[in-house]
Tab-separated table of C-alpha atoms in Angstrom:
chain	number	residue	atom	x	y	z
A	1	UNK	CA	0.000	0.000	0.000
A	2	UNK	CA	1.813	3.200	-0.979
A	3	UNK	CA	1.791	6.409	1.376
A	4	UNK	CA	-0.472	8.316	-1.784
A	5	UNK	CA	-3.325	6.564	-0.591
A	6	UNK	CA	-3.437	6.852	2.879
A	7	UNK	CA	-6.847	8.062	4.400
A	8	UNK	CA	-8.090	9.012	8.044
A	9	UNK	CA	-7.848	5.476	9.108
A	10	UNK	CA	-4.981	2.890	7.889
A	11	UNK	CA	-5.871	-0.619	8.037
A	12	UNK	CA	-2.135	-2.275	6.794
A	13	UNK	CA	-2.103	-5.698	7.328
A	14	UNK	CA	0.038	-7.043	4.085
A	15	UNK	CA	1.934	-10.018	4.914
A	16	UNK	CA	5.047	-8.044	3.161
A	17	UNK	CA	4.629	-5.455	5.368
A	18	UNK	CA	8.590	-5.101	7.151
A	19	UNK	CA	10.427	-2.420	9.477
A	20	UNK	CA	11.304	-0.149	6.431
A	21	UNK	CA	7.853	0.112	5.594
A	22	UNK	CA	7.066	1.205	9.046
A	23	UNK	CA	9.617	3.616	9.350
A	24	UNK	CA	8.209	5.464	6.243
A	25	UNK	CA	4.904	5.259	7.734
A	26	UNK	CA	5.867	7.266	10.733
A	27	UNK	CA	7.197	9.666	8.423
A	28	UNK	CA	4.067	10.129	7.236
A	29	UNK	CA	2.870	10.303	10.565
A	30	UNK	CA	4.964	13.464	11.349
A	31	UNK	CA	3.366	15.347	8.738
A	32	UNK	CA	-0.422	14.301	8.196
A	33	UNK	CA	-2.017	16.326	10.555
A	34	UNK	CA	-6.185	13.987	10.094
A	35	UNK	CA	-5.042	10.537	10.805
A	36	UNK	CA	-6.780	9.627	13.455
A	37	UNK	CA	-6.525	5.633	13.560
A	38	UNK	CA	-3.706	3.475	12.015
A	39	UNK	CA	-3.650	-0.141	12.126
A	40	UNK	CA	-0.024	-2.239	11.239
A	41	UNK	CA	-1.032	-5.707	13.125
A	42	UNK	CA	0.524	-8.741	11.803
A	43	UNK	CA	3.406	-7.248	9.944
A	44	UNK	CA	6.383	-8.307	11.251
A	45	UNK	CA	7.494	-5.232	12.587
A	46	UNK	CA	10.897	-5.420	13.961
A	47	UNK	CA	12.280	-2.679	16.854
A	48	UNK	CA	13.810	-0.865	13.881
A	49	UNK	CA	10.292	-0.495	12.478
A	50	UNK	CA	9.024	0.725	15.966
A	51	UNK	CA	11.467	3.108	16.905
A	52	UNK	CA	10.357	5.028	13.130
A	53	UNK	CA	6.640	4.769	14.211
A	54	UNK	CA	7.540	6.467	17.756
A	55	UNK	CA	9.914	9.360	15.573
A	56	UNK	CA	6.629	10.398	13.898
A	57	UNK	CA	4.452	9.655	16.867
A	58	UNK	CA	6.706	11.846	19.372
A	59	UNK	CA	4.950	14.961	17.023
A	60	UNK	CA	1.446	13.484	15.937
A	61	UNK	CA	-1.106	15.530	17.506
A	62	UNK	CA	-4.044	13.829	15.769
A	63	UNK	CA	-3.876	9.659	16.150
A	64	UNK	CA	-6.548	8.561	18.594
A	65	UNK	CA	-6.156	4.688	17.763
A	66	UNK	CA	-2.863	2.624	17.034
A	67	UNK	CA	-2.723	-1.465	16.396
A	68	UNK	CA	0.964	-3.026	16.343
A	69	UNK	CA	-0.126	-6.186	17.605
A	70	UNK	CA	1.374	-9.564	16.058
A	71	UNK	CA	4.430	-8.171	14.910
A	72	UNK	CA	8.074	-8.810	15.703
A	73	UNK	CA	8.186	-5.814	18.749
A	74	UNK	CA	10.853	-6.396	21.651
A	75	UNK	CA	10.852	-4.742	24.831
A	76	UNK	CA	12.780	-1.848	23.322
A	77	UNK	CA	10.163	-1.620	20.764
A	78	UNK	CA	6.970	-1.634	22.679
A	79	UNK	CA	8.443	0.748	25.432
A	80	UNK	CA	9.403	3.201	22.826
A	81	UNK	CA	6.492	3.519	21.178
A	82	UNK	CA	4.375	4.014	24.521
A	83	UNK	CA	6.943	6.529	25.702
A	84	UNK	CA	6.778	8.896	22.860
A	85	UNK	CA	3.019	8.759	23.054
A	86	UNK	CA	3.953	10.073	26.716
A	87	UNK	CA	6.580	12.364	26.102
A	88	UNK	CA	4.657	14.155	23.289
A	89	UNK	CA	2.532	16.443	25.705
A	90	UNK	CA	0.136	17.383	22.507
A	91	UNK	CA	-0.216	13.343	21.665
A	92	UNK	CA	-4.094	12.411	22.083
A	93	UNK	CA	-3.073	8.772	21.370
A	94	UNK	CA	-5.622	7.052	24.002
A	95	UNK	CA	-5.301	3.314	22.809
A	96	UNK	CA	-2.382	1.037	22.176
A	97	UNK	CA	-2.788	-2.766	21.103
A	98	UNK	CA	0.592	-4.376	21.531
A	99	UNK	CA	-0.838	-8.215	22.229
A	100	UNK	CA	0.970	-10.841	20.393
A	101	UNK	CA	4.588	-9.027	20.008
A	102	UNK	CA	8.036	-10.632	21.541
A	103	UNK	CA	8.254	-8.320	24.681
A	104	UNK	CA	8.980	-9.584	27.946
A	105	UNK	CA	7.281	-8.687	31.250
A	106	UNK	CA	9.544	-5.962	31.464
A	107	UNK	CA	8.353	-4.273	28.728
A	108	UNK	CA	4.614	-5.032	30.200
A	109	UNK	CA	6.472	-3.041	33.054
A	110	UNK	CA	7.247	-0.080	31.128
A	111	UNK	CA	3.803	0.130	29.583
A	112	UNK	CA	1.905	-0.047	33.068
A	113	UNK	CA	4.162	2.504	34.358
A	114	UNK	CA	2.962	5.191	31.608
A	115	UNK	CA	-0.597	3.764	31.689
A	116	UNK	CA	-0.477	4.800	35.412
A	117	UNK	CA	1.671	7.690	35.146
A	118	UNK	CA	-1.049	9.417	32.491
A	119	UNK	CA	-3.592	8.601	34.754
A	120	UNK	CA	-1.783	10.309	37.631
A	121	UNK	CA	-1.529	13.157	35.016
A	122	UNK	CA	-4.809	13.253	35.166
A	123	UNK	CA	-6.082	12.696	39.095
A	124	UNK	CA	-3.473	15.506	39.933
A	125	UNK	CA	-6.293	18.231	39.246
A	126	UNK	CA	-8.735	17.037	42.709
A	127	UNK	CA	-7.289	18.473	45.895
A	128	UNK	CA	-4.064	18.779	47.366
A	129	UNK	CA	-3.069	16.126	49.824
A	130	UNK	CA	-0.932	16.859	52.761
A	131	UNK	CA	0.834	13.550	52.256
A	132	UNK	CA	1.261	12.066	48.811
A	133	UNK	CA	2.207	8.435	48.999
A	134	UNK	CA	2.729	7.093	45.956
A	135	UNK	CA	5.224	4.202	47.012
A	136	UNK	CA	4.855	1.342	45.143
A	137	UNK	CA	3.546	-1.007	48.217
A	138	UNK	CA	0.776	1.818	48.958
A	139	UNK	CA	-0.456	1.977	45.347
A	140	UNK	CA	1.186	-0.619	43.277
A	141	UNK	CA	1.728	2.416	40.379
A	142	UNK	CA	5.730	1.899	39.676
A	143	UNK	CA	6.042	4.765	38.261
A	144	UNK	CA	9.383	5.143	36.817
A	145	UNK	CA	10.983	8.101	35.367
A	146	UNK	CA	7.488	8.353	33.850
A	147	UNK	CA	5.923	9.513	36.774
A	148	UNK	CA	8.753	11.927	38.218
A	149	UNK	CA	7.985	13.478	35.061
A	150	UNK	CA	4.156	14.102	35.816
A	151	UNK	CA	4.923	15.415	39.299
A	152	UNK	CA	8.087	17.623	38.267
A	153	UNK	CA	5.487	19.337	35.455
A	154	UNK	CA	3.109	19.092	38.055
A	155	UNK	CA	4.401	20.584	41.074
A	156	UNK	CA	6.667	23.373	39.388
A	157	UNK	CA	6.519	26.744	39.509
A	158	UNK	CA	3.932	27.870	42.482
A	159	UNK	CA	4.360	24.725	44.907
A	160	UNK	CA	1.075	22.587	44.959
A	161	UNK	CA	-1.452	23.752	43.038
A	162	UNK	CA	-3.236	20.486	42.581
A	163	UNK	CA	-2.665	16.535	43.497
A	164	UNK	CA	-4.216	13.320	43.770
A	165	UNK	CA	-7.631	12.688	45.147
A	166	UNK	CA	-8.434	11.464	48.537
A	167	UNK	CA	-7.944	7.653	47.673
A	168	UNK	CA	-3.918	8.408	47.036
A	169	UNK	CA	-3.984	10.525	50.679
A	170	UNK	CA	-5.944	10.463	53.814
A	171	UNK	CA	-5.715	13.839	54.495
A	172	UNK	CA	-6.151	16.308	51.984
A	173	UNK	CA	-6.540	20.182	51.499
A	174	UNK	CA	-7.554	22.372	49.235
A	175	UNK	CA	-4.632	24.775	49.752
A	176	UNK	CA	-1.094	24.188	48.860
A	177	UNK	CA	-0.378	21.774	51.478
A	178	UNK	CA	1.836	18.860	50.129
A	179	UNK	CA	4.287	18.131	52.484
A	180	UNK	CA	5.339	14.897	51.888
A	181	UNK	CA	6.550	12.850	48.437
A	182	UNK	CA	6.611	9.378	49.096
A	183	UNK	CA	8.568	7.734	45.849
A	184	UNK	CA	9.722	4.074	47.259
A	185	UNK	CA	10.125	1.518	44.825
A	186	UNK	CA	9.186	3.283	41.885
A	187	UNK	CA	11.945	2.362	39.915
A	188	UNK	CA	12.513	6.057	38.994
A	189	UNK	CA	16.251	5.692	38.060
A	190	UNK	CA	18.755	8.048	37.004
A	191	UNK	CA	16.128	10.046	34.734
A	192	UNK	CA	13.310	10.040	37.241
A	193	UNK	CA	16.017	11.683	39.820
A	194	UNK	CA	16.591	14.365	37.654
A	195	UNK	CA	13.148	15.264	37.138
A	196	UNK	CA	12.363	15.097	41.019
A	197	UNK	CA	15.505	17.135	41.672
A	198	UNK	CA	14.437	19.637	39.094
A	199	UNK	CA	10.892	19.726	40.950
A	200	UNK	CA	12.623	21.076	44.131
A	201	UNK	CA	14.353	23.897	42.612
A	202	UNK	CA	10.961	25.592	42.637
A	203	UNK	CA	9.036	23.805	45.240
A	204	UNK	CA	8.652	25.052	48.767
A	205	UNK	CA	5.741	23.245	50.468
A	206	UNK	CA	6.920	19.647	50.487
A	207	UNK	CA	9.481	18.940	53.382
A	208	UNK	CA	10.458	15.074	53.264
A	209	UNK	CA	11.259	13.058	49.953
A	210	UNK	CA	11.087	9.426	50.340
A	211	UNK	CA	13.249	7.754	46.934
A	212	UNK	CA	14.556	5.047	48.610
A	213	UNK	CA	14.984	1.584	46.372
A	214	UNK	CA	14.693	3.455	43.072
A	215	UNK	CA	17.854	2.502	41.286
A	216	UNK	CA	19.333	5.620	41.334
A	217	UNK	CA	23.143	6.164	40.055
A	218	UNK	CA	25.668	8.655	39.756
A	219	UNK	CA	24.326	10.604	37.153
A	220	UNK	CA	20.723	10.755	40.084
A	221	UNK	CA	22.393	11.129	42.630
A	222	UNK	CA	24.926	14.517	41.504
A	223	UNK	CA	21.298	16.132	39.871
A	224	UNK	CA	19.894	15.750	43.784
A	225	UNK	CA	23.020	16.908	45.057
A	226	UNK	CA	22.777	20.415	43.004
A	227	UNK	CA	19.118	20.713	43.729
A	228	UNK	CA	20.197	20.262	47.599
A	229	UNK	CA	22.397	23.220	47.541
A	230	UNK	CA	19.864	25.728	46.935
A	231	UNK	CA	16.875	24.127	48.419
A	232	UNK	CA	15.736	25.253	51.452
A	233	UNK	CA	12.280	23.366	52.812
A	234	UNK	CA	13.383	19.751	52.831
A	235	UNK	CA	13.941	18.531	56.269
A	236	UNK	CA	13.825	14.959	55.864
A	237	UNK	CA	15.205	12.753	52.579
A	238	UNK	CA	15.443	9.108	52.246
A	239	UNK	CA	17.982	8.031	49.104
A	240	UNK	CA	18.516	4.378	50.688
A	241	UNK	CA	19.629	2.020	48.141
A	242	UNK	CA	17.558	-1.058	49.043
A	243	UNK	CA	15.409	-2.567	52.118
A	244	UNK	CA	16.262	-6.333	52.477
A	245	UNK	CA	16.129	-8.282	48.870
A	246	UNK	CA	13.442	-6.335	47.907
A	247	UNK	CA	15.198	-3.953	46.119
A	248	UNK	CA	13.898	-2.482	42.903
A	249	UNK	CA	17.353	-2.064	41.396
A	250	UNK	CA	20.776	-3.388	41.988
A	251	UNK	CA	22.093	0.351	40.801
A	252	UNK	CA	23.934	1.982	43.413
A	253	UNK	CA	25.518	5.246	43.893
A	254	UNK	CA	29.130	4.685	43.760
A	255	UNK	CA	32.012	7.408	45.193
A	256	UNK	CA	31.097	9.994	42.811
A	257	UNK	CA	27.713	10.870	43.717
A	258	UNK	CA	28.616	9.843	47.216
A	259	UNK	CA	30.908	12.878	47.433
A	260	UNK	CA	28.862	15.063	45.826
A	261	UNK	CA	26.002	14.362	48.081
A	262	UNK	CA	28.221	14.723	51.099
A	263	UNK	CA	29.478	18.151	49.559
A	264	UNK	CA	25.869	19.185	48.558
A	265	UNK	CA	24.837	18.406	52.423
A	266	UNK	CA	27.517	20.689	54.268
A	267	UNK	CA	25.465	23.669	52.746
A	268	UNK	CA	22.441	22.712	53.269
A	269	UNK	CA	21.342	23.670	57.016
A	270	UNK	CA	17.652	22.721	56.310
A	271	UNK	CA	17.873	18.572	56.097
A	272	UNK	CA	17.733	17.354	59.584
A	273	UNK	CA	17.519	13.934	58.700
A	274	UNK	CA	18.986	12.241	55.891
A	275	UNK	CA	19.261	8.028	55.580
A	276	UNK	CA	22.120	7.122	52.857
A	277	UNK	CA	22.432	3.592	53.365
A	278	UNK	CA	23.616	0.350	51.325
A	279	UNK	CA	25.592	2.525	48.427
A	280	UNK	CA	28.993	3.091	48.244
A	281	UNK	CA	30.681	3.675	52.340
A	282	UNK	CA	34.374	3.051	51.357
A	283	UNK	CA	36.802	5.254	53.044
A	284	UNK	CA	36.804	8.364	51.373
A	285	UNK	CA	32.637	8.303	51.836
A	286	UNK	CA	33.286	8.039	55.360
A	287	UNK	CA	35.593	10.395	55.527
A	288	UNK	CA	33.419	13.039	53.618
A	289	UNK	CA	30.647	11.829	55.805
A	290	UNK	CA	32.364	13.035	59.162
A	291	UNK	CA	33.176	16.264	57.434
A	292	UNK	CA	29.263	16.803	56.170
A	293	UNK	CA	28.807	16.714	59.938
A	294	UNK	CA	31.318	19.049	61.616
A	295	UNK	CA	30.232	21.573	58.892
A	296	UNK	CA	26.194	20.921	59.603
A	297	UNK	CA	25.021	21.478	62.701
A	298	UNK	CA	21.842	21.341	61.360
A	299	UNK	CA	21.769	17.385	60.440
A	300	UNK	CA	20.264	15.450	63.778
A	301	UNK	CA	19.780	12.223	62.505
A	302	UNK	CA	21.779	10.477	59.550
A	303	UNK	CA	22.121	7.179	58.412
A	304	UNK	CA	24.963	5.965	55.928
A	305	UNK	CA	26.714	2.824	57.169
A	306	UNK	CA	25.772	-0.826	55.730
A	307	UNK	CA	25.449	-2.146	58.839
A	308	UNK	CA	26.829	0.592	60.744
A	309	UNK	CA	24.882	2.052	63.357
A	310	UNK	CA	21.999	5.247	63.164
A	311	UNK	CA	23.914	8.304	64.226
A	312	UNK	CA	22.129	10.822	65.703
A	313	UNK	CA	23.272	14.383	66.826
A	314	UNK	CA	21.213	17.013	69.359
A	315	UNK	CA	21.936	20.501	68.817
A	316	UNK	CA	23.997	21.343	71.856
A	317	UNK	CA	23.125	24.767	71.246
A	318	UNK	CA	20.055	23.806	73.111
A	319	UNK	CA	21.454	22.077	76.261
């Protein structure tokens, strides 16, 4: 079937149908601004074919429907098609059939995550809870970087405006209230710690961050680190690595973003209690540790040793 005749809706289901086909078809997507429903099922799409659908869908504004069902699609496939649809804010892509592709439960993952995290999207117009728990054992969401984006687009800019409704929080308000960010397990990554970090350059309402078990790295961890230089209303953060085996990722921070953390921290007065545990404590770690607290007299309770003990620190200032 040749692009020239191409009309509002695309049913393409040629057995000779391959990858190079697709990739001219999300050309076409790019530009054709009345498409509204295309169908390439049973075409033995490869990932190649995929990632040119998701170049044209990442600035469709007009496809309502898509079938890519019983093709070749891996994990890498799948996931990038659903995340363009996300990351394309003016996308109005509401249904994806992927059923009977090569993707593992992983890529299942990725697609619940931005199922969920467009539905958060959406709830975050209600009321604004005091605390919003979105850990993955409260509400089973995980999230990923997905959903840091949501909140980071969400929360920027005058605090709280909005948030989830009363089912995500048992206390809620209609003023800008958030206080607490509950992230565990989410498997928000290096990407998801950049948009949360990003959130808290502007945010002054919410004073303790929970992203414990979220496989954040390095690259996370020195993003949160510049964020905690300037900010000024967190009093609480939780970065720990993992709780027991049920860690979402095996990704630790190593050195680097130790250091930088520890740097970031002997500036920041605010944090009073901060819980680093099971990524990199080698020497140099420790060391940096003891000098975040000689510099911060502001830090009562930290946590950084795998197994070493809770330290905690009273402000002599009132004895």
């Amino acid at each position: 079937m040749s692009l020239q005749t191409l009309v509002p809706y695309i049913h393409s289901n040629c057995a000779h149908r391959i990858s190079e086909g697709a990739l001219a078809i999300g050309f076409y997507l790019a530009l054709n601004p009345t498409l509204t429903r295309l169908n390439l099922s049973g075409n033995r799409i490869t990932d190649v074919g995929a990632f040119g659908l998701a170049k044209g869908l990442l600035v469709n504004s007009s496809l309502t429907e898509l079938h890519v069902g019983s093709n070749r699609l891996g994990d890498a496939g799948v996931s990038s098609i659903y995340a363009t649809s996300f990351d394309n804010k003016k996308s109005v892509l509401a249904t994806i059939h992927v059923k009977g592709n090569l993707h593992s439960s992983e890529g299942d993952t990725i697609v619940h995550a931005i199922v969920q995290s467009k539905a958060l999207a959406t709830q975050l117009r209600e009321a604004t809870p005091v605390v919003l728990d979105l850990s993955y054992v409260a509400t089973d969401l995980g999230l990923r970087r997905f959903g840091a984006d949501v909140l980071a687009e969400h929360f920027q800019g005058d605090g709280c405006d909005d948030a989830l409704p009363t089912s995500t929080s048992t206390t809620t308000s209609n003023t800008n209230a958030c206080e607490v960010l509950n992230l565990c397990r989410n498997g928000l990554g290096d990407d998801g710690a950049r948009s949360i970090a990003s959130l808290f350059l502007s945010n002054a309402t919410i004073t303790k961050l929970d992203l414990s078990c979220n496989g954040i790295g390095d690259v996370g961890a020195t993003a949160l680190a510049a964020m905690l230089r300037v900010n000024k209303s967190l009093r609480a953060v939780n970065l720990r690595a993992a709780y027991g085996a049920s860690s979402a990722s095996s990704c630790v921070i190593s050195e680097v973003g130790m250091l930088e953390l520890s740097a970031a921290m002997q500036v920041n007065t605010g944090i009073q209690v901060l819980d680093l545990r099971d990524h990199c404590a080698n020497p140099r770690v420790v060391t940096s540790w003891v000098h975040m607290l000689q510099h911060n007299t502001g830090l009562l309770k930290f946590n950084g040793g795998t197994p070493a003990a809770f330290l905690a620190r009273h402000d002599h200032r009132r004895d």
